[in-house]
mmCIF file of C-alpha atoms and ligand atoms in Angstrom:
data_model
loop_
_atom_site.group_PDB
_atom_site.id
_atom_site.type_symbol
_atom_site.label_atom_id
_atom_site.label_comp_id
_atom_site.label_asym_id
_atom_site.label_seq_id
_atom_site.Cartn_x
_atom_site.Cartn_y
_atom_site.Cartn_z
ATOM 1 C CA UNK L 1 182.986 119.917 149.388
ATOM 2 C CA UNK L 2 179.653 122.159 150.172
ATOM 3 C CA UNK L 3 179.204 120.155 152.988
ATOM 4 C CA UNK L 4 182.724 120.394 154.454
ATOM 5 C CA UNK L 5 182.369 124.229 154.319
ATOM 6 C CA UNK L 6 178.674 124.423 155.833
ATOM 7 C CA UNK L 7 179.907 121.988 158.524
ATOM 8 C CA UNK L 8 182.693 124.338 159.236
ATOM 9 C CA UNK L 9 180.346 127.136 160.284
ATOM 10 C CA UNK L 10 182.410 129.919 158.577
ATOM 11 C CA UNK L 11 180.786 133.332 159.225
ATOM 12 C CA UNK L 12 181.510 134.557 155.667
ATOM 13 C CA UNK L 13 183.070 132.845 152.592
ATOM 14 C CA UNK L 14 186.398 134.894 151.626
ATOM 15 C CA UNK L 15 189.099 133.977 149.513
ATOM 16 C CA UNK L 16 192.899 134.705 149.423
ATOM 17 C CA UNK L 17 192.301 136.012 145.789
ATOM 18 C CA UNK L 18 190.056 138.472 147.416
ATOM 19 C CA UNK L 19 192.797 139.685 149.615
ATOM 20 C CA UNK L 20 194.225 143.328 148.936
ATOM 21 C CA UNK L 21 197.880 142.818 149.514
ATOM 22 C CA UNK L 22 198.406 146.595 148.519
ATOM 23 C CA UNK L 23 196.433 147.571 151.109
ATOM 24 C CA UNK L 24 198.292 145.513 153.862
ATOM 25 C CA UNK L 25 201.935 145.893 152.581
ATOM 26 C CA UNK L 26 203.560 144.611 155.597
ATOM 27 C CA UNK L 27 201.937 141.193 154.853
ATOM 28 C CA UNK L 28 204.104 138.718 152.563
ATOM 29 C CA UNK L 29 201.902 137.779 149.673
ATOM 30 C CA UNK L 30 204.311 134.732 148.913
ATOM 31 C CA UNK L 31 204.268 133.540 152.377
ATOM 32 C CA UNK L 32 200.473 133.912 152.405
ATOM 33 C CA UNK L 33 200.312 131.858 149.060
ATOM 34 C CA UNK L 34 202.590 129.059 150.492
ATOM 35 C CA UNK L 35 200.168 129.085 153.478
ATOM 36 C CA UNK L 36 197.401 128.545 150.855
ATOM 37 C CA UNK L 37 199.696 125.390 149.667
ATOM 38 C CA UNK L 38 198.214 123.845 153.158
ATOM 39 C CA UNK L 39 201.483 122.425 154.000
ATOM 40 C CA UNK L 40 201.002 123.763 157.899
ATOM 41 C CA UNK L 41 198.052 121.277 157.931
ATOM 42 C CA UNK L 42 200.180 118.553 156.654
ATOM 43 C CA UNK L 43 202.939 119.398 159.064
ATOM 44 C CA UNK L 44 200.384 119.879 161.910
ATOM 45 C CA UNK L 45 201.640 123.671 162.232
ATOM 46 C CA UNK L 46 199.786 126.320 163.824
ATOM 47 C CA UNK L 47 199.053 130.049 162.374
ATOM 48 C CA UNK L 48 198.777 132.790 164.477
ATOM 49 C CA UNK L 49 197.336 136.104 163.123
ATOM 50 C CA UNK L 50 197.798 138.917 165.420
ATOM 51 C CA UNK L 51 197.039 142.673 165.084
ATOM 52 C CA UNK L 52 194.225 145.428 165.563
ATOM 53 C CA UNK L 53 190.774 145.270 164.497
ATOM 54 C CA UNK L 54 189.619 145.611 160.592
ATOM 55 C CA UNK L 55 193.714 144.355 159.375
ATOM 56 C CA UNK L 56 191.964 141.052 157.563
ATOM 57 C CA UNK L 57 192.749 138.442 160.446
ATOM 58 C CA UNK L 58 189.313 136.907 160.212
ATOM 59 C CA UNK L 59 189.258 136.919 156.214
ATOM 60 C CA UNK L 60 192.763 135.382 156.074
ATOM 61 C CA UNK L 61 191.869 132.666 158.536
ATOM 62 C CA UNK L 62 188.269 131.815 156.704
ATOM 63 C CA UNK L 63 190.266 131.723 153.487
ATOM 64 C CA UNK L 64 192.976 129.278 154.636
ATOM 65 C CA UNK L 65 189.767 127.304 156.053
ATOM 66 C CA UNK L 66 187.791 127.209 152.908
ATOM 67 C CA UNK L 67 190.943 126.125 151.125
ATOM 68 C CA UNK L 68 191.100 123.223 153.737
ATOM 69 C CA UNK L 69 187.727 122.133 153.051
ATOM 70 C CA UNK L 70 188.055 122.166 149.597
ATOM 71 C CA UNK L 71 191.267 120.060 150.191
ATOM 72 C CA UNK L 72 188.811 117.717 151.978
ATOM 73 C CA UNK L 73 190.386 118.394 155.424
ATOM 74 C CA UNK L 74 188.002 118.154 158.628
ATOM 75 C CA UNK L 75 187.805 121.911 159.764
ATOM 76 C CA UNK L 76 185.685 123.772 162.107
ATOM 77 C CA UNK L 77 185.499 127.800 162.778
ATOM 78 C CA UNK L 78 184.614 129.061 166.029
ATOM 79 C CA UNK L 79 184.815 132.180 168.075
ATOM 80 C CA UNK L 80 187.077 132.098 170.947
ATOM 81 C CA UNK L 81 184.412 133.306 173.259
ATOM 82 C CA UNK L 82 182.117 130.521 172.153
ATOM 83 C CA UNK L 83 184.631 127.840 172.222
ATOM 84 C CA UNK L 84 185.136 128.627 175.834
ATOM 85 C CA UNK L 85 181.354 128.661 176.625
ATOM 86 C CA UNK L 86 181.143 125.422 175.054
ATOM 87 C CA UNK L 87 183.959 124.018 176.918
ATOM 88 C CA UNK L 88 182.402 125.365 180.117
ATOM 89 C CA UNK L 89 179.230 123.959 179.347
ATOM 90 C CA UNK L 90 180.864 120.237 178.361
ATOM 91 C CA UNK L 91 182.864 120.632 181.975
ATOM 92 C CA UNK L 92 179.301 121.079 183.346
ATOM 93 C CA UNK L 93 177.443 118.532 181.955
ATOM 94 C CA UNK L 94 179.997 115.993 182.414
ATOM 95 C CA UNK L 95 181.005 115.376 178.731
ATOM 96 C CA UNK L 96 184.354 117.574 178.528
ATOM 97 C CA UNK L 97 186.565 114.654 177.153
ATOM 98 C CA UNK L 98 184.261 113.735 174.259
ATOM 99 C CA UNK L 99 184.321 117.410 173.393
ATOM 100 C CA UNK L 100 187.879 117.814 173.456
ATOM 101 C CA UNK L 101 188.495 114.567 171.796
ATOM 102 C CA UNK L 102 185.995 116.174 169.005
ATOM 103 C CA UNK L 103 187.911 119.025 168.625
ATOM 104 C CA UNK L 104 191.543 116.921 168.486
ATOM 105 C CA UNK L 105 190.131 114.842 165.502
ATOM 106 C CA UNK L 106 189.675 117.920 163.319
ATOM 107 C CA UNK L 107 192.290 118.649 160.825
ATOM 108 C CA UNK L 108 192.335 122.506 161.395
ATOM 109 C CA UNK L 109 190.312 124.232 164.230
ATOM 110 C CA UNK L 110 189.931 127.855 163.441
ATOM 111 C CA UNK L 111 189.651 129.997 166.581
ATOM 112 C CA UNK L 112 188.664 133.456 166.042
ATOM 113 C CA UNK L 113 188.762 136.524 167.855
ATOM 114 C CA UNK L 114 190.951 135.566 171.423
ATOM 115 C CA UNK L 115 190.878 138.744 173.301
ATOM 116 C CA UNK L 116 187.823 140.384 173.115
ATOM 117 C CA UNK L 117 186.338 139.211 176.227
ATOM 118 C CA UNK L 118 188.693 138.350 179.275
ATOM 119 C CA UNK L 119 189.457 134.729 179.937
ATOM 120 C CA UNK L 120 188.926 133.465 183.573
ATOM 121 C CA UNK L 121 191.299 130.947 185.314
ATOM 122 C CA UNK L 122 188.559 128.371 184.552
ATOM 123 C CA UNK L 123 188.369 128.447 180.893
ATOM 124 C CA UNK L 124 192.313 129.322 180.606
ATOM 125 C CA UNK L 125 192.482 125.734 181.788
ATOM 126 C CA UNK L 126 189.943 124.556 179.556
ATOM 127 C CA UNK L 127 191.640 126.357 176.761
ATOM 128 C CA UNK L 128 195.276 124.706 177.661
ATOM 129 C CA UNK L 129 193.613 121.092 177.870
ATOM 130 C CA UNK L 130 192.266 121.720 174.135
ATOM 131 C CA UNK L 131 195.560 123.444 172.809
ATOM 132 C CA UNK L 132 197.809 120.179 174.409
ATOM 133 C CA UNK L 133 195.239 117.778 173.153
ATOM 134 C CA UNK L 134 195.490 119.473 169.367
ATOM 135 C CA UNK L 135 199.106 120.067 170.012
ATOM 136 C CA UNK L 136 201.267 118.033 167.134
ATOM 137 C CA UNK L 137 197.826 116.199 166.136
ATOM 138 C CA UNK L 138 196.272 118.838 164.158
ATOM 139 C CA UNK L 139 196.480 122.492 163.197
ATOM 140 C CA UNK L 140 194.853 125.608 164.973
ATOM 141 C CA UNK L 141 194.576 128.793 163.155
ATOM 142 C CA UNK L 142 194.208 131.651 165.772
ATOM 143 C CA UNK L 143 193.122 135.452 165.432
ATOM 144 C CA UNK L 144 193.633 137.867 168.230
ATOM 145 C CA UNK L 145 193.812 141.498 168.756
ATOM 146 C CA UNK L 146 196.746 141.446 171.360
ATOM 147 C CA UNK L 147 200.039 140.702 170.787
ATOM 148 C CA UNK L 148 201.341 137.978 173.256
ATOM 149 C CA UNK L 149 203.176 140.515 175.698
ATOM 150 C CA UNK L 150 199.766 141.900 176.290
ATOM 151 C CA UNK L 151 197.928 138.235 176.705
ATOM 152 C CA UNK L 152 198.265 139.367 180.413
ATOM 153 C CA UNK L 153 195.376 141.501 179.833
ATOM 154 C CA UNK L 154 193.608 138.396 178.672
ATOM 155 C CA UNK L 155 194.406 135.868 180.613
ATOM 156 C CA UNK L 156 194.014 136.349 184.766
ATOM 157 C CA UNK L 157 196.304 133.232 185.294
ATOM 158 C CA UNK L 158 199.706 133.816 183.715
ATOM 159 C CA UNK L 159 201.202 130.596 184.441
ATOM 160 C CA UNK L 160 198.449 129.026 182.188
ATOM 161 C CA UNK L 161 198.898 131.616 179.534
ATOM 162 C CA UNK L 162 202.435 131.079 179.323
ATOM 163 C CA UNK L 163 201.957 127.212 178.592
ATOM 164 C CA UNK L 164 199.049 128.324 176.169
ATOM 165 C CA UNK L 165 201.522 130.260 174.323
ATOM 166 C CA UNK L 166 204.406 127.635 174.091
ATOM 167 C CA UNK L 167 202.245 125.026 172.560
ATOM 168 C CA UNK L 168 200.868 126.906 170.222
ATOM 169 C CA UNK L 169 203.860 128.771 168.832
ATOM 170 C CA UNK L 170 206.217 125.527 169.019
ATOM 171 C CA UNK L 171 205.437 125.103 165.532
ATOM 172 C CA UNK L 172 203.666 128.234 164.427
ATOM 173 C CA UNK L 173 203.879 130.454 161.533
ATOM 174 C CA UNK L 174 203.302 134.408 163.226
ATOM 175 C CA UNK L 175 201.828 136.928 161.330
ATOM 176 C CA UNK L 176 201.597 140.191 163.211
ATOM 177 C CA UNK L 177 199.340 142.701 161.103
ATOM 178 C CA UNK L 178 200.029 146.123 161.847
ATOM 179 C CA UNK L 179 198.267 148.014 158.918
ATOM 180 C CA UNK L 180 195.377 150.168 159.043
ATOM 181 C CA UNK L 181 191.798 148.910 159.126
ATOM 182 C CA UNK L 182 189.947 147.701 155.947
ATOM 183 C CA UNK L 183 186.777 148.613 157.501
ATOM 184 C CA UNK L 184 188.157 152.424 158.324
ATOM 185 C CA UNK L 185 189.504 152.860 154.881
ATOM 186 C CA UNK L 186 185.879 151.721 153.337
ATOM 187 C CA UNK L 187 184.276 154.316 155.469
ATOM 188 C CA UNK L 188 187.160 156.967 154.943
ATOM 189 C CA UNK L 189 186.430 156.552 151.068
ATOM 190 C CA UNK L 190 182.349 157.198 151.603
ATOM 191 C CA UNK L 191 182.770 160.020 153.277
ATOM 192 C CA UNK L 192 185.383 161.197 151.004
ATOM 193 C CA UNK L 193 182.944 160.340 148.207
ATOM 194 C CA UNK L 194 180.002 161.885 149.766
ATOM 195 C CA UNK L 195 182.323 164.996 150.749
ATOM 196 C CA UNK L 196 183.205 165.198 146.884
ATOM 197 C CA UNK L 197 179.793 164.840 146.079
ATOM 198 C CA UNK L 198 178.402 167.398 147.973
ATOM 199 C CA UNK L 199 181.023 169.918 146.498
ATOM 200 C CA UNK L 200 180.335 169.099 143.411
ATOM 201 C CA UNK L 201 176.273 169.328 143.784
ATOM 202 C CA UNK L 202 177.122 173.197 145.197
ATOM 203 C CA UNK L 203 179.062 173.748 142.386
ATOM 204 C CA UNK L 204 175.882 172.680 140.143
ATOM 205 C CA UNK L 205 177.701 169.606 138.727
ATOM 206 C CA UNK L 206 176.207 166.341 137.974
ATOM 207 C CA UNK L 207 173.292 165.588 140.077
ATOM 208 C CA UNK L 208 172.946 169.606 141.418
ATOM 209 C CA UNK L 209 171.158 171.416 143.465
ATOM 210 C CA UNK L 210 167.898 171.032 142.007
ATOM 211 C CA UNK L 211 168.068 167.042 142.080
ATOM 212 C CA UNK L 212 165.867 165.731 144.593
ATOM 213 C CA UNK L 213 167.693 164.162 147.780
ATOM 214 C CA UNK L 214 170.837 165.589 146.596
HETATM 215 P P1 LIG P 301 189.834 141.579 161.854
HETATM 216 O O1 LIG P 301 189.341 140.501 161.768
HETATM 217 O O2 LIG P 301 191.175 141.863 161.565
HETATM 218 O O3 LIG P 301 189.001 142.511 162.560
HETATM 219 P P2 LIG P 301 188.117 141.235 159.056
HETATM 220 O O4 LIG P 301 189.183 139.915 158.579
HETATM 221 O O5 LIG P 301 187.028 140.933 159.862
HETATM 222 O O6 LIG P 301 189.178 142.032 160.163
HETATM 223 O O7 LIG P 301 188.131 142.632 158.028
HETATM 224 C C1 LIG P 301 187.122 143.569 158.047
HETATM 225 C C2 LIG P 301 186.593 143.440 156.742
HETATM 226 O O8 LIG P 301 187.732 143.643 155.673
HETATM 227 C C3 LIG P 301 186.355 142.062 155.895
HETATM 228 O O9 LIG P 301 185.178 142.285 155.507
HETATM 229 C C4 LIG P 301 187.380 142.017 155.282
HETATM 230 O O10 LIG P 301 187.019 140.984 154.178
HETATM 231 C C5 LIG P 301 187.833 143.051 154.711
HETATM 232 N N1 LIG P 301 189.254 143.070 154.656
HETATM 233 C C6 LIG P 301 190.324 143.304 155.531
HETATM 234 N N2 LIG P 301 191.408 143.310 154.862
HETATM 235 C C7 LIG P 301 191.214 143.143 153.770
HETATM 236 C C8 LIG P 301 192.363 143.367 152.780
HETATM 237 N N3 LIG P 301 193.345 143.596 152.705
HETATM 238 N N4 LIG P 301 191.681 143.107 151.185
HETATM 239 C C9 LIG P 301 190.336 143.036 151.340
HETATM 240 N N5 LIG P 301 189.664 142.600 152.287
HETATM 241 C C10 LIG P 301 189.765 143.104 153.266
HETATM 242 MG MG1 LIG P 302 187.906 139.455 163.135
#
């Protein structure tokens, strides 16, 4: 199991249990637990997490990926940008087919952060080949900070973008997470915390004015 998790190359370890659903009330906890049963992998369905930064897309994708590793599935996690760079390199070096086949043998491929960088025509074609090959053969979890309506911004080629969306969405569970950023929540709390502390300090509370570094 440890080998599988290491091989998958997750950026961090996260769990569904560690996800605060109260913070993201738009997200159905039951539905997410159902995903955790990994039926979607058995059915070769995809899962798409779309929404702005910090809402937990990568967290959820990693958590599901780790569950899949624990269930002995073959899993890989990759940033969209890195995936596109790898595919472009394989094309140049003449081993694209082998690389695509490698990906298509996975039970679950997690593609994170599609949309942070624009996708040129050649990259779009390569991504299309990959998605087509994985289609109904394995599952993909994809995260993006753009809704499909805005994929025109990411892809310069609209026809390929539409074909990619078509295959991705055909057997897929879509989650639009439109809540607040968890990262920001932490910061706001920190700021409020230090503001409260400053107020307490000036009132001569615990850690008052004569404390060093107050
Ligand atoms: P995104 O991929 O949507 O930009 P991340 O999944 O990277 O966001 O989340 C940013 C950080 O906040 C991560 O450390 C993640 O674990 C944490 N986080 C986000 N949402 C939640 C949540 N609802 N409960 C607990 N931690 C969360
Ligand atoms: Mg992310």
